[in-house]
Amino acid sequence: MNKEMQRTLLEDVAREAEVSTASVSRVLNRAPHVSKRLRERVEAAIDRLGYVPDGTARALASRRIGAIGALVPTLDNPIFSAMIDSLERRLKRHDCRLLIATYRYDLDDELQALRTLIQQGVDGVVLVGHDHRPAALTLLQRRQLPFLTCWHAEDDPDWPGIGFDNTAPARHLAEHLLMLGHRRLAVVSAPTDGNDRARARLEGFRQAAEAAGCPLPPERIVKVDYGIAEGAEAFESLMGLDRRPTAILCGNDTLAFGVMLAAQRAGLQVPREISITGFDDLPQARFMSPPLTTVAVPAGEIGRQVADGLIARIDGVTTPHRRLLDAPLVLRESTGPAPTD
Amino acid sequence: MNKEMQRTLLEDVAREAEVSTASVSRVLNRAPHVSKRLRERVEAAIDRLGYVPDGTARALASRRIGAIGALVPTLDNPIFSAMIDSLERRLKRHDCRLLIATYRYDLDDELQALRTLIQQGVDGVVLVGHDHRPAALTLLQRRQLPFLTCWHAEDDPDWPGIGFDNTAPARHLAEHLLMLGHRRLAVVSAPTDGNDRARARLEGFRQAAEAAGCPLPPERIVKVDYGIAEGAEAFESLMGLDRRPTAILCGNDTLAFGVMLAAQRAGLQVPREISITGFDDLPQARFMSPPLTTVAVPAGEIGRQVADGLIARIDGVTTPHRRLLDAPLVLRESTGPAPTD
DNA sequence: TTGTACGCGTTATCAA
DNA sequence: TTGATAACGCGTACAA
């Protein structure tokens, strides 16, 4: 067999169907004003020759590659991979592919990845949150490239976004604990550098605590990397304090899981002796023992809406600058009345 | 500002540097035999003009798009997203992007997604396992497109792959239980259609059981979709049997988690009254109570090796047809001696 | 409604 | 080592 078996080109199809190349192209792109007769001739020829259009040539000529780029901190966190999963599935409906790039919460890496994506010629870009290098925005604007942020959705004129309010649910979680009589709250947060979601949640915890007259001292705010073991370590360090917290607010469910395990390992009853909350509502949250009080983050819905919204923007349709989804509290059994000492 | 601010082209750089377009291209692609003087002139011009090469044009001319495609069943399973995460990170080193497509274990969808990826012009393809429509192989071969399977790695002349043996560790898990005195084993498996990994694991369980003279009757093999709740339901149905199993082998950790929860909800002690095993060694496996006996699947290592291997093939380097990684048993406390009745 | 001919922005071939 | 120029394969004004 020949190494270079010549691939069938659009031109070959045109010759086979005895029409012009322009006509073949029109049929291919479902252009208006093509006679049924022409369409059938062309489609028959395409079938006979097994013709497959060349994406790269099409991209060069049409200035569209049929794919968007997504920049996410990591796929090693199920809450993000769930979003990417639904994003990709929905994009497929629009006949659009997905190019992914991760940056481990390093905004310089993110910027670099964005450059690469743009150079590739992506038709649009999805970003997470509003924490980005200023150059990222400049790049997108100068190229007039459609883009959309997700996950976080504070009111920001620069960044159009579909997401949810990270602060309010966090505040509500804290209020829930305060209502249960807790006065010594602690927080186990993800690192807040380059992560406005983590900052917003922390801010929500703070707001509620201060409004209730029992602000969070620095030593009761622990920042650790993502992970179960990390959550457990954070718990240990909080237990080293003179006045131990009676409730621990965690930045995500995974940390909460670690905290809960460490608490139980330390012989503490949850929630009788200590209350614990998460954030995300991962599938396992309701199966923990006790089931975890948390916030249900609409990861799947974000993926779908971002797909639809970005495609609309690529097609030149103006969509709302900002769309807020629900992230409801899910009260379960990991929170209870403060211990009476 | 102009809507169509003309982008700087390679030609502009050539003019600015007073050299030919060919020379600019050579500098850009680090071609050999370029004088230092030329390189510097060109690089200076590039900086001055802020030139960024156009990926689509480059792709058309060079027949390389600088991205590979990955076909995975889903990203909604952390074991796959962990692999994709490491794959993408490693590809970045090779200056290669990642296009992902999911197919929900539907091989016709997979084939369709493969067509789309090929049409896009990907430089290579990653697939999971060896269960694919025959047309998929034909497509890849006819195009002479570099490809690599992963996750599963049975000896198959058609499919080069980097993965691990799914059967042997499964057999070892069952042998471990048999050695502990269990005679009535049961299996909670993922659906086996289009999933050779699930089939291989099931086969491993079967082999050990038969070799020990206590084969698995059909009613003690339950197939359910991925999920914690699904695992729990599978457990319920096994408990409805006349002669209940004393040990349950699960196709993955998530199912095992569901089974364990349901067992405990039913008042059974694990492992005193019933032993449970998983497969994957997800991060939470060692934090379950009791910690889960399972098989450590090298998801991250697969991603890295697949990246290196596929890039090598794209560069025309011949790599081993098959590479087997370790997937060691991790014996923890969810398995113990069979109850003595 | 269909066809002609050029443009898309690079890379690669060949000659110098 | 460098330069001129022909591919690369398709989309799309513009003309018919």
PDB file of C-alpha atoms in Angstrom, chain B residues 149-340:
ATOM      1  CA  THR B 149      -4.702   2.675  24.029  1.00  0.00           C
ATOM      2  CA  CYS B 150      -4.449   2.792  27.766  1.00  0.00           C
ATOM      3  CA  TRP B 151      -5.807   1.449  30.994  1.00  0.00           C
ATOM      4  CA  HIS B 152      -6.107  -2.087  29.757  1.00  0.00           C
ATOM      5  CA  ALA B 153      -3.194  -3.872  28.147  1.00  0.00           C
ATOM      6  CA  GLU B 154      -3.984  -7.360  27.067  1.00  0.00           C
ATOM      7  CA  ASP B 155      -1.802  -8.718  24.316  1.00  0.00           C
ATOM      8  CA  ASP B 156      -3.550  -7.554  21.182  1.00  0.00           C
ATOM      9  CA  PRO B 157      -1.799  -7.138  17.831  1.00  0.00           C
ATOM     10  CA  ASP B 158      -4.285  -4.487  16.726  1.00  0.00           C
ATOM     11  CA  TRP B 159      -4.084  -2.162  19.667  1.00  0.00           C
ATOM     12  CA  PRO B 160      -0.787  -0.858  21.012  1.00  0.00           C
ATOM     13  CA  GLY B 161      -1.249   0.072  24.604  1.00  0.00           C
ATOM     14  CA  ILE B 162       0.106   1.236  27.916  1.00  0.00           C
ATOM     15  CA  GLY B 163      -1.803  -0.019  30.886  1.00  0.00           C
ATOM     16  CA  PHE B 164      -2.044  -2.802  33.358  1.00  0.00           C
ATOM     17  CA  ASP B 165      -3.383  -6.295  33.651  1.00  0.00           C
ATOM     18  CA  ASN B 166      -6.933  -6.065  34.957  1.00  0.00           C
ATOM     19  CA  THR B 167      -7.418  -9.781  35.338  1.00  0.00           C
ATOM     20  CA  ALA B 168      -4.506 -10.768  37.552  1.00  0.00           C
ATOM     21  CA  PRO B 169      -5.084  -8.269  40.363  1.00  0.00           C
ATOM     22  CA  ALA B 170      -8.765  -9.192  40.353  1.00  0.00           C
ATOM     23  CA  ARG B 171      -7.797 -12.825  40.636  1.00  0.00           C
ATOM     24  CA  HIS B 172      -5.446 -11.988  43.468  1.00  0.00           C
ATOM     25  CA  LEU B 173      -8.169 -10.153  45.336  1.00  0.00           C
ATOM     26  CA  ALA B 174     -10.400 -13.188  45.081  1.00  0.00           C
ATOM     27  CA  GLU B 175      -7.551 -15.476  46.100  1.00  0.00           C
ATOM     28  CA  HIS B 176      -6.919 -13.265  49.066  1.00  0.00           C
ATOM     29  CA  LEU B 177     -10.529 -13.772  50.145  1.00  0.00           C
ATOM     30  CA  LEU B 178     -10.430 -17.494  49.483  1.00  0.00           C
ATOM     31  CA  MET B 179      -7.317 -17.752  51.545  1.00  0.00           C
ATOM     32  CA  LEU B 180      -9.201 -16.062  54.346  1.00  0.00           C
ATOM     33  CA  GLY B 181     -11.673 -18.903  54.203  1.00  0.00           C
ATOM     34  CA  HIS B 182     -14.440 -17.309  52.185  1.00  0.00           C
ATOM     35  CA  ARG B 183     -16.372 -19.738  50.017  1.00  0.00           C
ATOM     36  CA  ARG B 184     -19.422 -17.796  49.002  1.00  0.00           C
ATOM     37  CA  LEU B 185     -18.079 -14.879  46.995  1.00  0.00           C
ATOM     38  CA  ALA B 186     -20.228 -12.350  45.180  1.00  0.00           C
ATOM     39  CA  VAL B 187     -19.360  -9.705  42.605  1.00  0.00           C
ATOM     40  CA  VAL B 188     -20.719  -6.233  42.057  1.00  0.00           C
ATOM     41  CA  SER B 189     -19.471  -5.282  38.615  1.00  0.00           C
ATOM     42  CA  ALA B 190     -19.802  -2.320  36.311  1.00  0.00           C
ATOM     43  CA  PRO B 191     -21.705  -3.093  33.089  1.00  0.00           C
ATOM     44  CA  THR B 192     -19.426  -5.095  30.824  1.00  0.00           C
ATOM     45  CA  ASP B 193     -20.746  -3.959  27.442  1.00  0.00           C
ATOM     46  CA  GLY B 194     -18.038  -2.056  25.650  1.00  0.00           C
ATOM     47  CA  ASN B 195     -15.879  -2.237  28.756  1.00  0.00           C
ATOM     48  CA  ASP B 196     -13.126  -4.806  28.551  1.00  0.00           C
ATOM     49  CA  ARG B 197     -11.651  -3.669  31.869  1.00  0.00           C
ATOM     50  CA  ALA B 198     -14.837  -4.613  33.690  1.00  0.00           C
ATOM     51  CA  ARG B 199     -14.928  -7.926  31.819  1.00  0.00           C
ATOM     52  CA  ALA B 200     -11.306  -8.664  32.635  1.00  0.00           C
ATOM     53  CA  ARG B 201     -11.808  -7.994  36.319  1.00  0.00           C
ATOM     54  CA  LEU B 202     -14.872 -10.166  36.400  1.00  0.00           C
ATOM     55  CA  GLU B 203     -12.906 -12.853  34.644  1.00  0.00           C
ATOM     56  CA  GLY B 204     -10.176 -12.637  37.261  1.00  0.00           C
ATOM     57  CA  PHE B 205     -12.715 -13.056  40.041  1.00  0.00           C
ATOM     58  CA  ARG B 206     -14.176 -16.048  38.201  1.00  0.00           C
ATOM     59  CA  GLN B 207     -10.855 -17.744  37.595  1.00  0.00           C
ATOM     60  CA  ALA B 208      -9.881 -17.687  41.227  1.00  0.00           C
ATOM     61  CA  ALA B 209     -13.290 -18.818  42.388  1.00  0.00           C
ATOM     62  CA  GLU B 210     -13.365 -21.736  39.990  1.00  0.00           C
ATOM     63  CA  ALA B 211      -9.817 -22.751  40.727  1.00  0.00           C
ATOM     64  CA  ALA B 212     -10.780 -22.929  44.377  1.00  0.00           C
ATOM     65  CA  GLY B 213     -13.794 -25.085  43.612  1.00  0.00           C
ATOM     66  CA  CYS B 214     -16.425 -22.537  44.503  1.00  0.00           C
ATOM     67  CA  PRO B 215     -17.521 -20.986  41.222  1.00  0.00           C
ATOM     68  CA  LEU B 216     -19.620 -17.864  41.017  1.00  0.00           C
ATOM     69  CA  PRO B 217     -23.262 -18.587  40.191  1.00  0.00           C
ATOM     70  CA  PRO B 218     -25.004 -15.949  38.002  1.00  0.00           C
ATOM     71  CA  GLU B 219     -27.196 -14.746  40.853  1.00  0.00           C
ATOM     72  CA  ARG B 220     -24.110 -13.760  42.781  1.00  0.00           C
ATOM     73  CA  ILE B 221     -22.893 -11.515  39.983  1.00  0.00           C
ATOM     74  CA  VAL B 222     -24.669  -8.169  39.936  1.00  0.00           C
ATOM     75  CA  LYS B 223     -24.021  -5.562  37.275  1.00  0.00           C
ATOM     76  CA  VAL B 224     -24.861  -1.977  38.048  1.00  0.00           C
ATOM     77  CA  ASP B 225     -23.955   1.459  36.764  1.00  0.00           C
ATOM     78  CA  TYR B 226     -21.254   3.537  38.376  1.00  0.00           C
ATOM     79  CA  GLY B 227     -22.222   5.199  41.643  1.00  0.00           C
ATOM     80  CA  ILE B 228     -22.404   4.923  45.383  1.00  0.00           C
ATOM     81  CA  ALA B 229     -26.168   4.495  45.475  1.00  0.00           C
ATOM     82  CA  GLU B 230     -25.871   1.845  42.768  1.00  0.00           C
ATOM     83  CA  GLY B 231     -23.408  -0.078  44.896  1.00  0.00           C
ATOM     84  CA  ALA B 232     -25.778   0.092  47.827  1.00  0.00           C
ATOM     85  CA  GLU B 233     -28.631  -1.246  45.710  1.00  0.00           C
ATOM     86  CA  ALA B 234     -26.478  -4.079  44.489  1.00  0.00           C
ATOM     87  CA  PHE B 235     -25.795  -4.997  48.073  1.00  0.00           C
ATOM     88  CA  GLU B 236     -29.502  -5.097  48.882  1.00  0.00           C
ATOM     89  CA  SER B 237     -30.158  -7.443  46.011  1.00  0.00           C
ATOM     90  CA  LEU B 238     -27.355  -9.771  47.119  1.00  0.00           C
ATOM     91  CA  MET B 239     -28.787  -9.839  50.616  1.00  0.00           C
ATOM     92  CA  GLY B 240     -32.026 -11.119  49.179  1.00  0.00           C
ATOM     93  CA  LEU B 241     -30.355 -14.392  48.232  1.00  0.00           C
ATOM     94  CA  ASP B 242     -30.996 -17.577  50.155  1.00  0.00           C
ATOM     95  CA  ARG B 243     -27.375 -18.193  50.843  1.00  0.00           C
ATOM     96  CA  ARG B 244     -25.744 -14.854  51.385  1.00  0.00           C
ATOM     97  CA  PRO B 245     -22.181 -14.225  50.299  1.00  0.00           C
ATOM     98  CA  THR B 246     -19.544 -13.691  52.972  1.00  0.00           C
ATOM     99  CA  ALA B 247     -17.438 -11.491  50.703  1.00  0.00           C
ATOM    100  CA  ILE B 248     -18.209  -9.048  47.926  1.00  0.00           C
ATOM    101  CA  LEU B 249     -15.744  -8.184  45.181  1.00  0.00           C
ATOM    102  CA  CYS B 250     -16.531  -4.832  43.601  1.00  0.00           C
ATOM    103  CA  GLY B 251     -15.541  -3.633  40.146  1.00  0.00           C
ATOM    104  CA  ASN B 252     -14.400  -0.275  41.463  1.00  0.00           C
ATOM    105  CA  ASP B 253     -13.958   1.678  44.688  1.00  0.00           C
ATOM    106  CA  THR B 254     -17.091   3.734  44.276  1.00  0.00           C
ATOM    107  CA  LEU B 255     -19.283   0.655  44.077  1.00  0.00           C
ATOM    108  CA  ALA B 256     -17.386  -0.782  47.031  1.00  0.00           C
ATOM    109  CA  PHE B 257     -18.102   2.342  49.012  1.00  0.00           C
ATOM    110  CA  GLY B 258     -21.816   1.959  48.302  1.00  0.00           C
ATOM    111  CA  VAL B 259     -21.720  -1.708  49.211  1.00  0.00           C
ATOM    112  CA  MET B 260     -19.919  -1.002  52.452  1.00  0.00           C
ATOM    113  CA  LEU B 261     -22.362   1.682  53.467  1.00  0.00           C
ATOM    114  CA  ALA B 262     -25.336  -0.537  52.732  1.00  0.00           C
ATOM    115  CA  ALA B 263     -23.759  -3.381  54.660  1.00  0.00           C
ATOM    116  CA  GLN B 264     -23.230  -1.204  57.674  1.00  0.00           C
ATOM    117  CA  ARG B 265     -26.712   0.230  57.347  1.00  0.00           C
ATOM    118  CA  ALA B 266     -27.940  -3.373  57.414  1.00  0.00           C
ATOM    119  CA  GLY B 267     -26.121  -3.834  60.670  1.00  0.00           C
ATOM    120  CA  LEU B 268     -23.298  -5.974  59.339  1.00  0.00           C
ATOM    121  CA  GLN B 269     -19.783  -5.639  60.682  1.00  0.00           C
ATOM    122  CA  VAL B 270     -17.077  -5.205  58.053  1.00  0.00           C
ATOM    123  CA  PRO B 271     -15.014  -7.347  57.827  1.00  0.00           C
ATOM    124  CA  ARG B 272     -16.146  -9.561  60.717  1.00  0.00           C
ATOM    125  CA  GLU B 273     -19.412 -10.525  59.064  1.00  0.00           C
ATOM    126  CA  ILE B 274     -18.706  -9.569  55.492  1.00  0.00           C
ATOM    127  CA  SER B 275     -15.563  -8.700  53.534  1.00  0.00           C
ATOM    128  CA  ILE B 276     -15.545  -6.096  50.773  1.00  0.00           C
ATOM    129  CA  THR B 277     -12.981  -5.211  48.109  1.00  0.00           C
ATOM    130  CA  GLY B 278     -12.711  -2.381  45.610  1.00  0.00           C
ATOM    131  CA  PHE B 279     -10.585  -1.563  42.574  1.00  0.00           C
ATOM    132  CA  ASP B 280      -8.839   1.771  41.758  1.00  0.00           C
ATOM    133  CA  ASP B 281      -7.529   2.945  45.112  1.00  0.00           C
ATOM    134  CA  LEU B 282      -9.165   6.348  44.940  1.00  0.00           C
ATOM    135  CA  PRO B 283      -7.812   8.833  47.477  1.00  0.00           C
ATOM    136  CA  GLN B 284     -10.698   8.148  49.843  1.00  0.00           C
ATOM    137  CA  ALA B 285     -10.212   4.368  49.838  1.00  0.00           C
ATOM    138  CA  ARG B 286      -7.713   4.460  52.674  1.00  0.00           C
ATOM    139  CA  PHE B 287      -9.956   6.785  54.638  1.00  0.00           C
ATOM    140  CA  MET B 288     -13.076   4.659  54.532  1.00  0.00           C
ATOM    141  CA  SER B 289     -13.985   2.847  57.695  1.00  0.00           C
ATOM    142  CA  PRO B 290     -12.753   0.282  57.582  1.00  0.00           C
ATOM    143  CA  PRO B 291     -10.070   1.237  55.052  1.00  0.00           C
ATOM    144  CA  LEU B 292     -10.739  -0.489  51.757  1.00  0.00           C
ATOM    145  CA  THR B 293      -8.798  -3.433  50.407  1.00  0.00           C
ATOM    146  CA  THR B 294      -8.371  -2.631  46.736  1.00  0.00           C
ATOM    147  CA  VAL B 295      -6.039  -2.470  43.739  1.00  0.00           C
ATOM    148  CA  ALA B 296      -3.955   0.631  43.134  1.00  0.00           C
ATOM    149  CA  VAL B 297      -4.496   1.651  39.543  1.00  0.00           C
ATOM    150  CA  PRO B 298      -1.601   3.800  38.243  1.00  0.00           C
ATOM    151  CA  ALA B 299      -3.797   6.499  36.690  1.00  0.00           C
ATOM    152  CA  GLY B 300      -1.236   9.287  36.881  1.00  0.00           C
ATOM    153  CA  GLU B 301       1.587   7.161  35.554  1.00  0.00           C
ATOM    154  CA  ILE B 302      -0.570   5.989  32.672  1.00  0.00           C
ATOM    155  CA  GLY B 303      -1.246   9.587  31.690  1.00  0.00           C
ATOM    156  CA  ARG B 304       2.446  10.449  31.697  1.00  0.00           C
ATOM    157  CA  GLN B 305       3.588   7.367  29.823  1.00  0.00           C
ATOM    158  CA  VAL B 306       0.839   7.671  27.256  1.00  0.00           C
ATOM    159  CA  ALA B 307       1.828  11.274  26.635  1.00  0.00           C
ATOM    160  CA  ASP B 308       5.476  10.361  26.123  1.00  0.00           C
ATOM    161  CA  GLY B 309       4.656   7.288  24.070  1.00  0.00           C
ATOM    162  CA  LEU B 310       2.220   8.949  21.741  1.00  0.00           C
ATOM    163  CA  ILE B 311       4.488  11.919  21.159  1.00  0.00           C
ATOM    164  CA  ALA B 312       7.260   9.488  20.300  1.00  0.00           C
ATOM    165  CA  ARG B 313       5.053   7.754  17.774  1.00  0.00           C
ATOM    166  CA  ILE B 314       4.048  11.061  16.261  1.00  0.00           C
ATOM    167  CA  ASP B 315       7.736  11.849  15.876  1.00  0.00           C
ATOM    168  CA  GLY B 316       8.181   8.568  14.078  1.00  0.00           C
ATOM    169  CA  VAL B 317       9.963   6.819  16.907  1.00  0.00           C
ATOM    170  CA  THR B 318       8.952   3.203  17.306  1.00  0.00           C
ATOM    171  CA  THR B 319       7.901   2.411  20.842  1.00  0.00           C
ATOM    172  CA  PRO B 320       7.008  -0.913  22.433  1.00  0.00           C
ATOM    173  CA  HIS B 321       3.661  -2.242  21.264  1.00  0.00           C
ATOM    174  CA  ARG B 322       2.645  -2.958  24.810  1.00  0.00           C
ATOM    175  CA  ARG B 323       3.717  -1.709  28.180  1.00  0.00           C
ATOM    176  CA  LEU B 324       2.466  -3.177  31.410  1.00  0.00           C
ATOM    177  CA  LEU B 325       2.464  -1.118  34.574  1.00  0.00           C
ATOM    178  CA  ASP B 326       2.078  -2.370  38.101  1.00  0.00           C
ATOM    179  CA  ALA B 327      -1.346  -2.401  39.696  1.00  0.00           C
ATOM    180  CA  PRO B 328      -0.552  -3.714  43.148  1.00  0.00           C
ATOM    181  CA  LEU B 329      -2.983  -5.105  45.675  1.00  0.00           C
ATOM    182  CA  VAL B 330      -3.524  -2.868  48.653  1.00  0.00           C
ATOM    183  CA  LEU B 331      -4.657  -4.979  51.552  1.00  0.00           C
ATOM    184  CA  ARG B 332      -6.487  -2.977  54.197  1.00  0.00           C
ATOM    185  CA  GLU B 333      -9.085  -3.693  56.814  1.00  0.00           C
ATOM    186  CA  SER B 334     -12.225  -4.215  54.760  1.00  0.00           C
ATOM    187  CA  THR B 335     -11.289  -7.852  54.299  1.00  0.00           C
ATOM    188  CA  GLY B 336     -10.896 -10.441  56.997  1.00  0.00           C
ATOM    189  CA  PRO B 337     -11.411 -14.096  57.841  1.00  0.00           C
ATOM    190  CA  ALA B 338     -14.684 -15.606  56.771  1.00  0.00           C
ATOM    191  CA  PRO B 339     -17.261 -15.732  59.565  1.00  0.00           C
ATOM    192  CA  THR B 340     -17.269 -19.152  61.184  1.00  0.00           C
TER     193      THR B 340
END
